[in-house]
Protein backbone atom coordinates (compact mmCIF):
# COMPACT_ATOMS: atom_id res chain seq x y z
CA UNK A 1 0.00 0.00 0.00
CA UNK A 2 1.18 3.53 -0.78
CA UNK A 3 -0.11 6.10 1.72
CA UNK A 4 0.07 9.76 0.67
CA UNK A 5 0.12 12.29 3.50
CA UNK A 6 -1.00 15.86 2.85
CA UNK A 7 0.88 18.80 4.44
CA UNK A 8 -0.15 19.44 8.03
CA UNK A 9 0.85 18.70 11.61
CA UNK A 10 -0.19 15.32 12.98
CA UNK A 11 0.18 14.46 16.66
CA UNK A 12 0.68 11.04 18.22
CA UNK A 13 2.35 7.70 17.57
CA UNK A 14 2.41 5.97 14.19
CA UNK A 15 3.01 2.21 14.15
CA UNK A 16 3.81 1.01 10.64
CA UNK A 17 2.97 -2.49 9.37
CA UNK A 18 4.55 -4.51 6.56
CA UNK A 19 4.45 -3.59 2.88
CA UNK A 20 3.75 0.10 3.42
CA UNK A 21 5.15 3.17 1.73
CA UNK A 22 4.30 6.45 3.49
CA UNK A 23 5.10 9.59 1.49
CA UNK A 24 4.58 13.25 2.29
CA UNK A 25 3.07 14.94 -0.77
CA UNK A 26 4.70 18.34 -0.21
CA UNK A 27 6.61 20.52 2.24
CA UNK A 28 5.14 20.80 5.73
CA UNK A 29 4.19 17.21 6.57
CA UNK A 30 5.08 16.92 10.25
CA UNK A 31 4.46 14.35 12.96
CA UNK A 32 4.69 15.68 16.51
CA UNK A 33 5.28 12.38 18.25
CA UNK A 34 7.01 9.27 16.97
CA UNK A 35 7.11 6.49 14.39
CA UNK A 36 7.62 2.83 15.33
CA UNK A 37 8.62 0.11 12.86
CA UNK A 38 8.76 -2.91 15.11
CA UNK A 39 8.12 -6.65 15.13
CA UNK A 40 9.53 -9.76 13.49
CA UNK A 41 6.72 -9.80 10.94
CA UNK A 42 7.29 -6.20 9.86
CA UNK A 43 9.26 -5.70 6.64
CA UNK A 44 9.30 -3.82 3.34
CA UNK A 45 8.66 -0.36 4.79
CA UNK A 46 9.49 2.98 3.15
CA UNK A 47 9.04 6.37 4.86
CA UNK A 48 9.73 9.47 2.74
CA UNK A 49 9.39 13.23 2.65
CA UNK A 50 8.23 14.15 6.14
CA UNK A 51 9.36 15.56 9.48
CA UNK A 52 9.21 13.84 12.86
CA UNK A 53 9.67 15.89 16.03
CA UNK A 54 9.64 14.28 19.46
CA UNK A 55 7.68 15.87 22.33
CA UNK A 56 9.69 18.05 24.68
CA UNK A 57 11.09 16.42 27.82
CA UNK A 58 12.39 18.37 30.79
CA UNK A 59 15.02 16.22 32.52
CA UNK A 60 17.69 13.66 31.69
CA UNK A 61 15.73 10.85 33.35
CA UNK A 62 12.45 11.81 31.71
CA UNK A 63 14.10 12.00 28.29
CA UNK A 64 15.90 8.69 28.74
CA UNK A 65 12.64 6.98 29.70
CA UNK A 66 10.82 8.51 26.73
CA UNK A 67 10.32 7.45 23.13
CA UNK A 68 12.61 7.65 20.12
CA UNK A 69 11.36 9.93 17.37
CA UNK A 70 11.81 6.96 15.00
CA UNK A 71 12.34 3.42 16.32
CA UNK A 72 13.17 0.26 14.35
CA UNK A 73 13.47 -3.04 16.17
CA UNK A 74 12.28 -6.39 17.44
CA UNK A 75 13.17 -8.10 14.19
CA UNK A 76 11.76 -5.56 11.71
CA UNK A 77 13.76 -5.61 8.48
CA UNK A 78 14.13 -4.16 4.99
CA UNK A 79 13.40 -0.53 5.89
CA UNK A 80 14.18 2.61 3.89
CA UNK A 81 14.03 6.06 5.52
CA UNK A 82 14.46 8.74 2.85
CA UNK A 83 14.33 12.55 2.86
CA UNK A 84 13.29 12.88 6.50
CA UNK A 85 13.81 15.63 9.08
CA UNK A 86 14.13 13.99 12.51
CA UNK A 87 14.59 16.03 15.68
CA UNK A 88 14.06 16.18 19.44
CA UNK A 89 13.69 12.45 20.05
CA UNK A 90 13.19 12.03 23.78
CA UNK A 91 15.50 9.04 24.15
CA UNK A 92 17.01 9.04 20.65
CA UNK A 93 16.29 10.53 17.28
CA UNK A 94 16.41 7.29 15.30
CA UNK A 95 17.41 4.06 17.06
CA UNK A 96 17.68 0.49 15.75
CA UNK A 97 17.83 -2.34 18.29
CA UNK A 98 16.74 -5.91 19.00
CA UNK A 99 17.55 -7.54 15.69
CA UNK A 100 16.46 -4.85 13.25
CA UNK A 101 18.12 -5.52 9.91
CA UNK A 102 18.73 -4.30 6.36
CA UNK A 103 18.10 -0.59 6.89
CA UNK A 104 18.98 2.33 4.63
CA UNK A 105 18.78 5.95 5.83
CA UNK A 106 19.27 8.49 3.03
CA UNK A 107 18.99 12.27 2.71
CA UNK A 108 17.93 12.64 6.36
CA UNK A 109 18.79 15.35 8.88
CA UNK A 110 19.19 14.68 12.62
CA UNK A 111 19.27 17.53 15.17
CA UNK A 112 17.79 19.01 18.35
CA UNK A 113 15.96 22.31 18.65
CA UNK A 114 16.63 22.93 22.37
CA UNK A 115 19.42 22.34 24.89
CA UNK A 116 18.19 19.34 26.83
CA UNK A 117 20.70 17.11 28.62
CA UNK A 118 19.95 13.91 26.68
CA UNK A 119 20.87 14.66 23.07
CA UNK A 120 21.90 11.21 21.86
CA UNK A 121 20.86 10.84 18.25
CA UNK A 122 21.32 7.33 16.79
CA UNK A 123 21.76 4.19 18.90
CA UNK A 124 22.34 0.78 17.32
CA UNK A 125 21.65 -2.07 19.82
CA UNK A 126 20.78 -1.19 23.38
CA UNK A 127 23.33 -3.26 25.31
CA UNK A 128 26.26 -5.66 25.11
CA UNK A 129 23.93 -8.54 26.06
CA UNK A 130 21.45 -7.93 23.23
CA UNK A 131 21.68 -11.41 21.70
CA UNK A 132 18.83 -10.76 19.25
CA UNK A 133 21.12 -8.36 17.36
CA UNK A 134 24.05 -10.74 16.84
CA UNK A 135 24.52 -11.12 13.07
CA UNK A 136 21.89 -8.43 12.35
CA UNK A 137 21.89 -4.60 12.15
CA UNK A 138 23.17 -4.21 8.58
CA UNK A 139 22.67 -0.45 8.17
CA UNK A 140 23.66 2.14 5.56
CA UNK A 141 23.56 5.88 6.29
CA UNK A 142 24.11 7.93 3.14
CA UNK A 143 23.90 11.60 2.15
CA UNK A 144 22.60 12.47 5.62
CA UNK A 145 23.37 15.20 8.14
CA UNK A 146 23.99 15.41 11.88
CA UNK A 147 23.63 19.01 13.01
CA UNK A 148 22.53 21.40 15.75
CA UNK A 149 22.94 20.27 19.36
CA UNK A 150 23.62 16.58 18.68
CA UNK A 151 25.95 15.58 21.50
CA UNK A 152 26.71 11.94 20.63
CA UNK A 153 25.69 8.75 18.80
CA UNK A 154 26.28 9.60 15.15
CA UNK A 155 25.82 6.59 15.44
CA UNK A 156 26.97 4.65 18.53
CA UNK A 157 26.44 0.93 18.34
CA UNK A 158 27.13 -2.74 18.82
CA UNK A 159 27.04 -5.88 16.65
CA UNK A 160 26.16 -4.30 13.29
CA UNK A 161 27.90 -3.74 9.97
CA UNK A 162 27.52 0.01 9.47
CA UNK A 163 28.36 1.85 6.23
CA UNK A 164 28.52 5.66 6.41
CA UNK A 165 28.67 7.19 2.91
CA UNK A 166 28.80 10.88 1.90
CA UNK A 167 27.42 12.21 5.20
CA UNK A 168 27.94 15.61 6.84
CA UNK A 169 28.65 16.01 10.58
CA UNK A 170 28.81 19.49 12.12
CA UNK A 171 27.66 19.07 15.71
CA UNK A 172 30.51 20.10 18.00
CA UNK A 173 29.39 17.13 20.08
CA UNK A 174 31.32 15.01 22.53
CA UNK A 175 31.25 11.86 20.41
CA UNK A 176 30.91 11.13 16.70
CA UNK A 177 31.13 7.39 15.93
CA UNK A 178 31.02 5.21 19.05
CA UNK A 179 32.07 1.72 17.96
CA UNK A 180 31.22 -0.93 20.54
CA UNK A 181 30.97 -4.67 21.05
CA UNK A 182 31.31 -6.73 17.86
CA UNK A 183 30.52 -3.72 15.66
CA UNK A 184 32.32 -2.71 12.47
CA UNK A 185 31.94 0.70 10.84
CA UNK A 186 33.17 2.03 7.51
CA UNK A 187 32.96 5.80 6.93
CA UNK A 188 33.85 7.05 3.48
CA UNK A 189 33.77 10.34 1.65
CA UNK A 190 32.11 12.07 4.60
CA UNK A 191 32.69 15.63 5.82
CA UNK A 192 33.42 16.20 9.53
CA UNK A 193 33.36 19.82 10.70
CA UNK A 194 34.18 18.63 14.21
CA UNK A 195 36.90 19.37 16.76
CA UNK A 196 37.86 15.86 17.89
CA UNK A 197 38.62 12.35 16.72
CA UNK A 198 35.67 10.91 14.85
CA UNK A 199 36.24 7.48 16.47
CA UNK A 200 35.49 6.35 20.03
CA UNK A 201 36.28 2.80 21.10
CA UNK A 202 33.31 1.73 23.24
CA UNK A 203 34.76 -1.67 24.08
CA UNK A 204 35.45 -4.83 22.03
CA UNK A 205 34.63 -3.55 18.52
CA UNK A 206 35.56 -5.57 15.45
CA UNK A 207 36.97 -2.39 13.96
CA UNK A 208 36.57 0.71 11.82
CA UNK A 209 37.94 2.22 8.64
CA UNK A 210 37.88 5.78 7.27
CA UNK A 211 38.23 6.32 3.52
CA UNK A 212 38.40 9.65 1.67
CA UNK A 213 36.95 11.71 4.52
CA UNK A 214 37.69 15.45 4.87
CA UNK A 215 37.13 18.17 7.45
CA UNK A 216 38.45 19.59 10.70
CA UNK A 217 37.99 16.42 12.76
CA UNK A 218 40.98 14.22 13.54
CA UNK A 219 41.82 10.62 12.59
CA UNK A 220 39.45 10.97 9.65
CA UNK A 221 40.93 8.10 7.67
CA UNK A 222 42.21 5.94 10.49
CA UNK A 223 41.70 2.19 10.67
CA UNK A 224 41.56 -0.25 13.55
CA UNK A 225 40.85 -3.98 13.61
CA UNK A 226 38.83 -5.55 10.81
CA UNK A 227 35.69 -4.43 9.02
CA UNK A 228 33.52 -6.14 6.37
CA UNK A 229 33.06 -6.37 2.61
CA UNK A 230 30.35 -3.98 1.43
CA UNK A 231 27.82 -6.23 -0.35
CA UNK A 232 26.55 -3.84 -3.03
CA UNK A 233 27.94 -1.79 -5.91
CA UNK A 234 28.08 1.99 -5.46
CA UNK A 235 29.97 5.09 -6.57
CA UNK A 236 30.79 7.62 -3.81
CA UNK A 237 30.19 11.29 -4.45
CA UNK A 238 33.34 13.40 -4.34
PDB file of C-alpha atoms in Angstrom:
ATOM      1  CA  UNK A   1       0.000   0.000   0.000  1.00  0.00           C
ATOM      2  CA  UNK A   2       1.175   3.530  -0.779  1.00  0.00           C
ATOM      3  CA  UNK A   3      -0.110   6.101   1.716  1.00  0.00           C
ATOM      4  CA  UNK A   4       0.074   9.756   0.671  1.00  0.00           C
ATOM      5  CA  UNK A   5       0.119  12.288   3.499  1.00  0.00           C
ATOM      6  CA  UNK A   6      -1.005  15.856   2.852  1.00  0.00           C
ATOM      7  CA  UNK A   7       0.876  18.796   4.440  1.00  0.00           C
ATOM      8  CA  UNK A   8      -0.150  19.445   8.026  1.00  0.00           C
ATOM      9  CA  UNK A   9       0.855  18.699  11.611  1.00  0.00           C
ATOM     10  CA  UNK A  10      -0.188  15.316  12.980  1.00  0.00           C
ATOM     11  CA  UNK A  11       0.176  14.464  16.660  1.00  0.00           C
ATOM     12  CA  UNK A  12       0.678  11.041  18.217  1.00  0.00           C
ATOM     13  CA  UNK A  13       2.346   7.702  17.566  1.00  0.00           C
ATOM     14  CA  UNK A  14       2.414   5.968  14.190  1.00  0.00           C
ATOM     15  CA  UNK A  15       3.013   2.210  14.147  1.00  0.00           C
ATOM     16  CA  UNK A  16       3.813   1.007  10.641  1.00  0.00           C
ATOM     17  CA  UNK A  17       2.973  -2.493   9.373  1.00  0.00           C
ATOM     18  CA  UNK A  18       4.549  -4.508   6.564  1.00  0.00           C
ATOM     19  CA  UNK A  19       4.448  -3.595   2.882  1.00  0.00           C
ATOM     20  CA  UNK A  20       3.749   0.096   3.423  1.00  0.00           C
ATOM     21  CA  UNK A  21       5.152   3.171   1.732  1.00  0.00           C
ATOM     22  CA  UNK A  22       4.300   6.454   3.486  1.00  0.00           C
ATOM     23  CA  UNK A  23       5.103   9.593   1.485  1.00  0.00           C
ATOM     24  CA  UNK A  24       4.579  13.254   2.285  1.00  0.00           C
ATOM     25  CA  UNK A  25       3.069  14.937  -0.770  1.00  0.00           C
ATOM     26  CA  UNK A  26       4.697  18.339  -0.208  1.00  0.00           C
ATOM     27  CA  UNK A  27       6.607  20.522   2.241  1.00  0.00           C
ATOM     28  CA  UNK A  28       5.137  20.803   5.728  1.00  0.00           C
ATOM     29  CA  UNK A  29       4.192  17.206   6.569  1.00  0.00           C
ATOM     30  CA  UNK A  30       5.080  16.922  10.247  1.00  0.00           C
ATOM     31  CA  UNK A  31       4.463  14.349  12.963  1.00  0.00           C
ATOM     32  CA  UNK A  32       4.690  15.684  16.507  1.00  0.00           C
ATOM     33  CA  UNK A  33       5.279  12.381  18.245  1.00  0.00           C
ATOM     34  CA  UNK A  34       7.007   9.267  16.973  1.00  0.00           C
ATOM     35  CA  UNK A  35       7.111   6.489  14.390  1.00  0.00           C
ATOM     36  CA  UNK A  36       7.623   2.834  15.331  1.00  0.00           C
ATOM     37  CA  UNK A  37       8.618   0.113  12.858  1.00  0.00           C
ATOM     38  CA  UNK A  38       8.760  -2.911  15.110  1.00  0.00           C
ATOM     39  CA  UNK A  39       8.116  -6.653  15.127  1.00  0.00           C
ATOM     40  CA  UNK A  40       9.531  -9.762  13.489  1.00  0.00           C
ATOM     41  CA  UNK A  41       6.718  -9.805  10.935  1.00  0.00           C
ATOM     42  CA  UNK A  42       7.285  -6.198   9.857  1.00  0.00           C
ATOM     43  CA  UNK A  43       9.256  -5.696   6.636  1.00  0.00           C
ATOM     44  CA  UNK A  44       9.297  -3.820   3.335  1.00  0.00           C
ATOM     45  CA  UNK A  45       8.655  -0.357   4.787  1.00  0.00           C
ATOM     46  CA  UNK A  46       9.491   2.985   3.150  1.00  0.00           C
ATOM     47  CA  UNK A  47       9.037   6.374   4.857  1.00  0.00           C
ATOM     48  CA  UNK A  48       9.732   9.470   2.740  1.00  0.00           C
ATOM     49  CA  UNK A  49       9.389  13.232   2.647  1.00  0.00           C
ATOM     50  CA  UNK A  50       8.230  14.151   6.135  1.00  0.00           C
ATOM     51  CA  UNK A  51       9.358  15.562   9.476  1.00  0.00           C
ATOM     52  CA  UNK A  52       9.209  13.842  12.862  1.00  0.00           C
ATOM     53  CA  UNK A  53       9.674  15.885  16.035  1.00  0.00           C
ATOM     54  CA  UNK A  54       9.640  14.284  19.462  1.00  0.00           C
ATOM     55  CA  UNK A  55       7.683  15.875  22.329  1.00  0.00           C
ATOM     56  CA  UNK A  56       9.688  18.049  24.679  1.00  0.00           C
ATOM     57  CA  UNK A  57      11.090  16.419  27.816  1.00  0.00           C
ATOM     58  CA  UNK A  58      12.389  18.372  30.788  1.00  0.00           C
ATOM     59  CA  UNK A  59      15.021  16.225  32.522  1.00  0.00           C
ATOM     60  CA  UNK A  60      17.691  13.657  31.693  1.00  0.00           C
ATOM     61  CA  UNK A  61      15.733  10.846  33.353  1.00  0.00           C
ATOM     62  CA  UNK A  62      12.449  11.807  31.709  1.00  0.00           C
ATOM     63  CA  UNK A  63      14.101  11.996  28.290  1.00  0.00           C
ATOM     64  CA  UNK A  64      15.904   8.687  28.740  1.00  0.00           C
ATOM     65  CA  UNK A  65      12.641   6.981  29.704  1.00  0.00           C
ATOM     66  CA  UNK A  66      10.818   8.510  26.734  1.00  0.00           C
ATOM     67  CA  UNK A  67      10.315   7.450  23.133  1.00  0.00           C
ATOM     68  CA  UNK A  68      12.608   7.652  20.122  1.00  0.00           C
ATOM     69  CA  UNK A  69      11.362   9.928  17.366  1.00  0.00           C
ATOM     70  CA  UNK A  70      11.813   6.957  15.004  1.00  0.00           C
ATOM     71  CA  UNK A  71      12.335   3.421  16.315  1.00  0.00           C
ATOM     72  CA  UNK A  72      13.171   0.263  14.353  1.00  0.00           C
ATOM     73  CA  UNK A  73      13.471  -3.035  16.172  1.00  0.00           C
ATOM     74  CA  UNK A  74      12.281  -6.390  17.439  1.00  0.00           C
ATOM     75  CA  UNK A  75      13.173  -8.102  14.188  1.00  0.00           C
ATOM     76  CA  UNK A  76      11.764  -5.561  11.709  1.00  0.00           C
ATOM     77  CA  UNK A  77      13.760  -5.615   8.482  1.00  0.00           C
ATOM     78  CA  UNK A  78      14.130  -4.158   4.991  1.00  0.00           C
ATOM     79  CA  UNK A  79      13.398  -0.530   5.888  1.00  0.00           C
ATOM     80  CA  UNK A  80      14.175   2.612   3.890  1.00  0.00           C
ATOM     81  CA  UNK A  81      14.027   6.062   5.517  1.00  0.00           C
ATOM     82  CA  UNK A  82      14.455   8.745   2.850  1.00  0.00           C
ATOM     83  CA  UNK A  83      14.332  12.553   2.856  1.00  0.00           C
ATOM     84  CA  UNK A  84      13.291  12.877   6.501  1.00  0.00           C
ATOM     85  CA  UNK A  85      13.807  15.629   9.081  1.00  0.00           C
ATOM     86  CA  UNK A  86      14.131  13.989  12.512  1.00  0.00           C
ATOM     87  CA  UNK A  87      14.589  16.030  15.676  1.00  0.00           C
ATOM     88  CA  UNK A  88      14.056  16.179  19.438  1.00  0.00           C
ATOM     89  CA  UNK A  89      13.693  12.448  20.052  1.00  0.00           C
ATOM     90  CA  UNK A  90      13.189  12.031  23.782  1.00  0.00           C
ATOM     91  CA  UNK A  91      15.504   9.035  24.151  1.00  0.00           C
ATOM     92  CA  UNK A  92      17.006   9.040  20.649  1.00  0.00           C
ATOM     93  CA  UNK A  93      16.290  10.535  17.275  1.00  0.00           C
ATOM     94  CA  UNK A  94      16.415   7.294  15.304  1.00  0.00           C
ATOM     95  CA  UNK A  95      17.406   4.063  17.056  1.00  0.00           C
ATOM     96  CA  UNK A  96      17.684   0.493  15.747  1.00  0.00           C
ATOM     97  CA  UNK A  97      17.826  -2.340  18.290  1.00  0.00           C
ATOM     98  CA  UNK A  98      16.742  -5.914  19.004  1.00  0.00           C
ATOM     99  CA  UNK A  99      17.554  -7.544  15.694  1.00  0.00           C
ATOM    100  CA  UNK A 100      16.459  -4.852  13.246  1.00  0.00           C
ATOM    101  CA  UNK A 101      18.124  -5.520   9.912  1.00  0.00           C
ATOM    102  CA  UNK A 102      18.733  -4.303   6.361  1.00  0.00           C
ATOM    103  CA  UNK A 103      18.098  -0.586   6.886  1.00  0.00           C
ATOM    104  CA  UNK A 104      18.981   2.327   4.634  1.00  0.00           C
ATOM    105  CA  UNK A 105      18.776   5.946   5.829  1.00  0.00           C
ATOM    106  CA  UNK A 106      19.274   8.490   3.034  1.00  0.00           C
ATOM    107  CA  UNK A 107      18.988  12.271   2.710  1.00  0.00           C
ATOM    108  CA  UNK A 108      17.931  12.639   6.359  1.00  0.00           C
ATOM    109  CA  UNK A 109      18.789  15.350   8.883  1.00  0.00           C
ATOM    110  CA  UNK A 110      19.192  14.683  12.620  1.00  0.00           C
ATOM    111  CA  UNK A 111      19.272  17.531  15.168  1.00  0.00           C
ATOM    112  CA  UNK A 112      17.786  19.008  18.347  1.00  0.00           C
ATOM    113  CA  UNK A 113      15.960  22.314  18.646  1.00  0.00           C
ATOM    114  CA  UNK A 114      16.634  22.925  22.372  1.00  0.00           C
ATOM    115  CA  UNK A 115      19.425  22.342  24.890  1.00  0.00           C
ATOM    116  CA  UNK A 116      18.187  19.343  26.827  1.00  0.00           C
ATOM    117  CA  UNK A 117      20.703  17.112  28.621  1.00  0.00           C
ATOM    118  CA  UNK A 118      19.949  13.911  26.684  1.00  0.00           C
ATOM    119  CA  UNK A 119      20.870  14.662  23.066  1.00  0.00           C
ATOM    120  CA  UNK A 120      21.898  11.211  21.865  1.00  0.00           C
ATOM    121  CA  UNK A 121      20.862  10.839  18.248  1.00  0.00           C
ATOM    122  CA  UNK A 122      21.319   7.332  16.795  1.00  0.00           C
ATOM    123  CA  UNK A 123      21.763   4.190  18.899  1.00  0.00           C
ATOM    124  CA  UNK A 124      22.337   0.775  17.323  1.00  0.00           C
ATOM    125  CA  UNK A 125      21.654  -2.068  19.817  1.00  0.00           C
ATOM    126  CA  UNK A 126      20.780  -1.192  23.382  1.00  0.00           C
ATOM    127  CA  UNK A 127      23.332  -3.265  25.305  1.00  0.00           C
ATOM    128  CA  UNK A 128      26.263  -5.662  25.115  1.00  0.00           C
ATOM    129  CA  UNK A 129      23.929  -8.535  26.064  1.00  0.00           C
ATOM    130  CA  UNK A 130      21.447  -7.928  23.230  1.00  0.00           C
ATOM    131  CA  UNK A 131      21.684 -11.414  21.698  1.00  0.00           C
ATOM    132  CA  UNK A 132      18.825 -10.764  19.248  1.00  0.00           C
ATOM    133  CA  UNK A 133      21.116  -8.362  17.359  1.00  0.00           C
ATOM    134  CA  UNK A 134      24.049 -10.735  16.835  1.00  0.00           C
ATOM    135  CA  UNK A 135      24.520 -11.117  13.074  1.00  0.00           C
ATOM    136  CA  UNK A 136      21.891  -8.427  12.350  1.00  0.00           C
ATOM    137  CA  UNK A 137      21.885  -4.601  12.147  1.00  0.00           C
ATOM    138  CA  UNK A 138      23.174  -4.215   8.576  1.00  0.00           C
ATOM    139  CA  UNK A 139      22.673  -0.455   8.172  1.00  0.00           C
ATOM    140  CA  UNK A 140      23.662   2.137   5.562  1.00  0.00           C
ATOM    141  CA  UNK A 141      23.562   5.885   6.288  1.00  0.00           C
ATOM    142  CA  UNK A 142      24.114   7.929   3.144  1.00  0.00           C
ATOM    143  CA  UNK A 143      23.895  11.599   2.151  1.00  0.00           C
ATOM    144  CA  UNK A 144      22.601  12.468   5.619  1.00  0.00           C
ATOM    145  CA  UNK A 145      23.374  15.200   8.140  1.00  0.00           C
ATOM    146  CA  UNK A 146      23.993  15.415  11.883  1.00  0.00           C
ATOM    147  CA  UNK A 147      23.625  19.015  13.015  1.00  0.00           C
ATOM    148  CA  UNK A 148      22.527  21.396  15.746  1.00  0.00           C
ATOM    149  CA  UNK A 149      22.940  20.274  19.359  1.00  0.00           C
ATOM    150  CA  UNK A 150      23.618  16.582  18.676  1.00  0.00           C
ATOM    151  CA  UNK A 151      25.945  15.581  21.503  1.00  0.00           C
ATOM    152  CA  UNK A 152      26.712  11.944  20.634  1.00  0.00           C
ATOM    153  CA  UNK A 153      25.685   8.746  18.799  1.00  0.00           C
ATOM    154  CA  UNK A 154      26.275   9.596  15.152  1.00  0.00           C
ATOM    155  CA  UNK A 155      25.819   6.585  15.443  1.00  0.00           C
ATOM    156  CA  UNK A 156      26.973   4.649  18.529  1.00  0.00           C
ATOM    157  CA  UNK A 157      26.441   0.931  18.340  1.00  0.00           C
ATOM    158  CA  UNK A 158      27.126  -2.741  18.816  1.00  0.00           C
ATOM    159  CA  UNK A 159      27.038  -5.877  16.647  1.00  0.00           C
ATOM    160  CA  UNK A 160      26.159  -4.296  13.293  1.00  0.00           C
ATOM    161  CA  UNK A 161      27.898  -3.742   9.968  1.00  0.00           C
ATOM    162  CA  UNK A 162      27.521   0.006   9.466  1.00  0.00           C
ATOM    163  CA  UNK A 163      28.356   1.846   6.226  1.00  0.00           C
ATOM    164  CA  UNK A 164      28.523   5.656   6.406  1.00  0.00           C
ATOM    165  CA  UNK A 165      28.666   7.195   2.912  1.00  0.00           C
ATOM    166  CA  UNK A 166      28.796  10.879   1.904  1.00  0.00           C
ATOM    167  CA  UNK A 167      27.416  12.208   5.197  1.00  0.00           C
ATOM    168  CA  UNK A 168      27.938  15.609   6.843  1.00  0.00           C
ATOM    169  CA  UNK A 169      28.654  16.010  10.580  1.00  0.00           C
ATOM    170  CA  UNK A 170      28.806  19.494  12.122  1.00  0.00           C
ATOM    171  CA  UNK A 171      27.658  19.070  15.707  1.00  0.00           C
ATOM    172  CA  UNK A 172      30.506  20.097  18.002  1.00  0.00           C
ATOM    173  CA  UNK A 173      29.389  17.128  20.084  1.00  0.00           C
ATOM    174  CA  UNK A 174      31.316  15.008  22.534  1.00  0.00           C
ATOM    175  CA  UNK A 175      31.248  11.856  20.410  1.00  0.00           C
ATOM    176  CA  UNK A 176      30.914  11.127  16.702  1.00  0.00           C
ATOM    177  CA  UNK A 177      31.126   7.392  15.927  1.00  0.00           C
ATOM    178  CA  UNK A 178      31.023   5.211  19.047  1.00  0.00           C
ATOM    179  CA  UNK A 179      32.066   1.720  17.964  1.00  0.00           C
ATOM    180  CA  UNK A 180      31.220  -0.933  20.535  1.00  0.00           C
ATOM    181  CA  UNK A 181      30.971  -4.667  21.045  1.00  0.00           C
ATOM    182  CA  UNK A 182      31.314  -6.734  17.859  1.00  0.00           C
ATOM    183  CA  UNK A 183      30.521  -3.720  15.664  1.00  0.00           C
ATOM    184  CA  UNK A 184      32.321  -2.708  12.473  1.00  0.00           C
ATOM    185  CA  UNK A 185      31.935   0.703  10.841  1.00  0.00           C
ATOM    186  CA  UNK A 186      33.170   2.035   7.511  1.00  0.00           C
ATOM    187  CA  UNK A 187      32.964   5.801   6.930  1.00  0.00           C
ATOM    188  CA  UNK A 188      33.847   7.047   3.478  1.00  0.00           C
ATOM    189  CA  UNK A 189      33.765  10.342   1.646  1.00  0.00           C
ATOM    190  CA  UNK A 190      32.112  12.074   4.595  1.00  0.00           C
ATOM    191  CA  UNK A 191      32.688  15.634   5.824  1.00  0.00           C
ATOM    192  CA  UNK A 192      33.417  16.203   9.526  1.00  0.00           C
ATOM    193  CA  UNK A 193      33.355  19.815  10.695  1.00  0.00           C
ATOM    194  CA  UNK A 194      34.176  18.630  14.209  1.00  0.00           C
ATOM    195  CA  UNK A 195      36.899  19.375  16.761  1.00  0.00           C
ATOM    196  CA  UNK A 196      37.857  15.855  17.895  1.00  0.00           C
ATOM    197  CA  UNK A 197      38.624  12.350  16.722  1.00  0.00           C
ATOM    198  CA  UNK A 198      35.666  10.913  14.847  1.00  0.00           C
ATOM    199  CA  UNK A 199      36.245   7.482  16.468  1.00  0.00           C
ATOM    200  CA  UNK A 200      35.486   6.354  20.029  1.00  0.00           C
ATOM    201  CA  UNK A 201      36.276   2.796  21.102  1.00  0.00           C
ATOM    202  CA  UNK A 202      33.305   1.732  23.235  1.00  0.00           C
ATOM    203  CA  UNK A 203      34.761  -1.672  24.077  1.00  0.00           C
ATOM    204  CA  UNK A 204      35.445  -4.831  22.029  1.00  0.00           C
ATOM    205  CA  UNK A 205      34.632  -3.555  18.525  1.00  0.00           C
ATOM    206  CA  UNK A 206      35.563  -5.568  15.446  1.00  0.00           C
ATOM    207  CA  UNK A 207      36.974  -2.385  13.961  1.00  0.00           C
ATOM    208  CA  UNK A 208      36.570   0.714  11.823  1.00  0.00           C
ATOM    209  CA  UNK A 209      37.942   2.222   8.641  1.00  0.00           C
ATOM    210  CA  UNK A 210      37.885   5.781   7.268  1.00  0.00           C
ATOM    211  CA  UNK A 211      38.234   6.320   3.519  1.00  0.00           C
ATOM    212  CA  UNK A 212      38.401   9.646   1.674  1.00  0.00           C
ATOM    213  CA  UNK A 213      36.952  11.714   4.519  1.00  0.00           C
ATOM    214  CA  UNK A 214      37.691  15.445   4.875  1.00  0.00           C
ATOM    215  CA  UNK A 215      37.131  18.174   7.447  1.00  0.00           C
ATOM    216  CA  UNK A 216      38.452  19.586  10.705  1.00  0.00           C
ATOM    217  CA  UNK A 217      37.985  16.419  12.763  1.00  0.00           C
ATOM    218  CA  UNK A 218      40.977  14.217  13.536  1.00  0.00           C
ATOM    219  CA  UNK A 219      41.824  10.624  12.592  1.00  0.00           C
ATOM    220  CA  UNK A 220      39.452  10.975   9.650  1.00  0.00           C
ATOM    221  CA  UNK A 221      40.931   8.101   7.675  1.00  0.00           C
ATOM    222  CA  UNK A 222      42.212   5.939  10.494  1.00  0.00           C
ATOM    223  CA  UNK A 223      41.700   2.188  10.666  1.00  0.00           C
ATOM    224  CA  UNK A 224      41.563  -0.251  13.550  1.00  0.00           C
ATOM    225  CA  UNK A 225      40.849  -3.980  13.613  1.00  0.00           C
ATOM    226  CA  UNK A 226      38.830  -5.548  10.812  1.00  0.00           C
ATOM    227  CA  UNK A 227      35.686  -4.435   9.023  1.00  0.00           C
ATOM    228  CA  UNK A 228      33.521  -6.143   6.368  1.00  0.00           C
ATOM    229  CA  UNK A 229      33.055  -6.367   2.612  1.00  0.00           C
ATOM    230  CA  UNK A 230      30.349  -3.982   1.432  1.00  0.00           C
ATOM    231  CA  UNK A 231      27.816  -6.234  -0.346  1.00  0.00           C
ATOM    232  CA  UNK A 232      26.552  -3.839  -3.029  1.00  0.00           C
ATOM    233  CA  UNK A 233      27.944  -1.792  -5.912  1.00  0.00           C
ATOM    234  CA  UNK A 234      28.078   1.990  -5.461  1.00  0.00           C
ATOM    235  CA  UNK A 235      29.971   5.095  -6.570  1.00  0.00           C
ATOM    236  CA  UNK A 236      30.788   7.623  -3.814  1.00  0.00           C
ATOM    237  CA  UNK A 237      30.188  11.295  -4.450  1.00  0.00           C
ATOM    238  CA  UNK A 238      33.336  13.396  -4.341  1.00  0.00           C
TER     239      UNK A 238
END
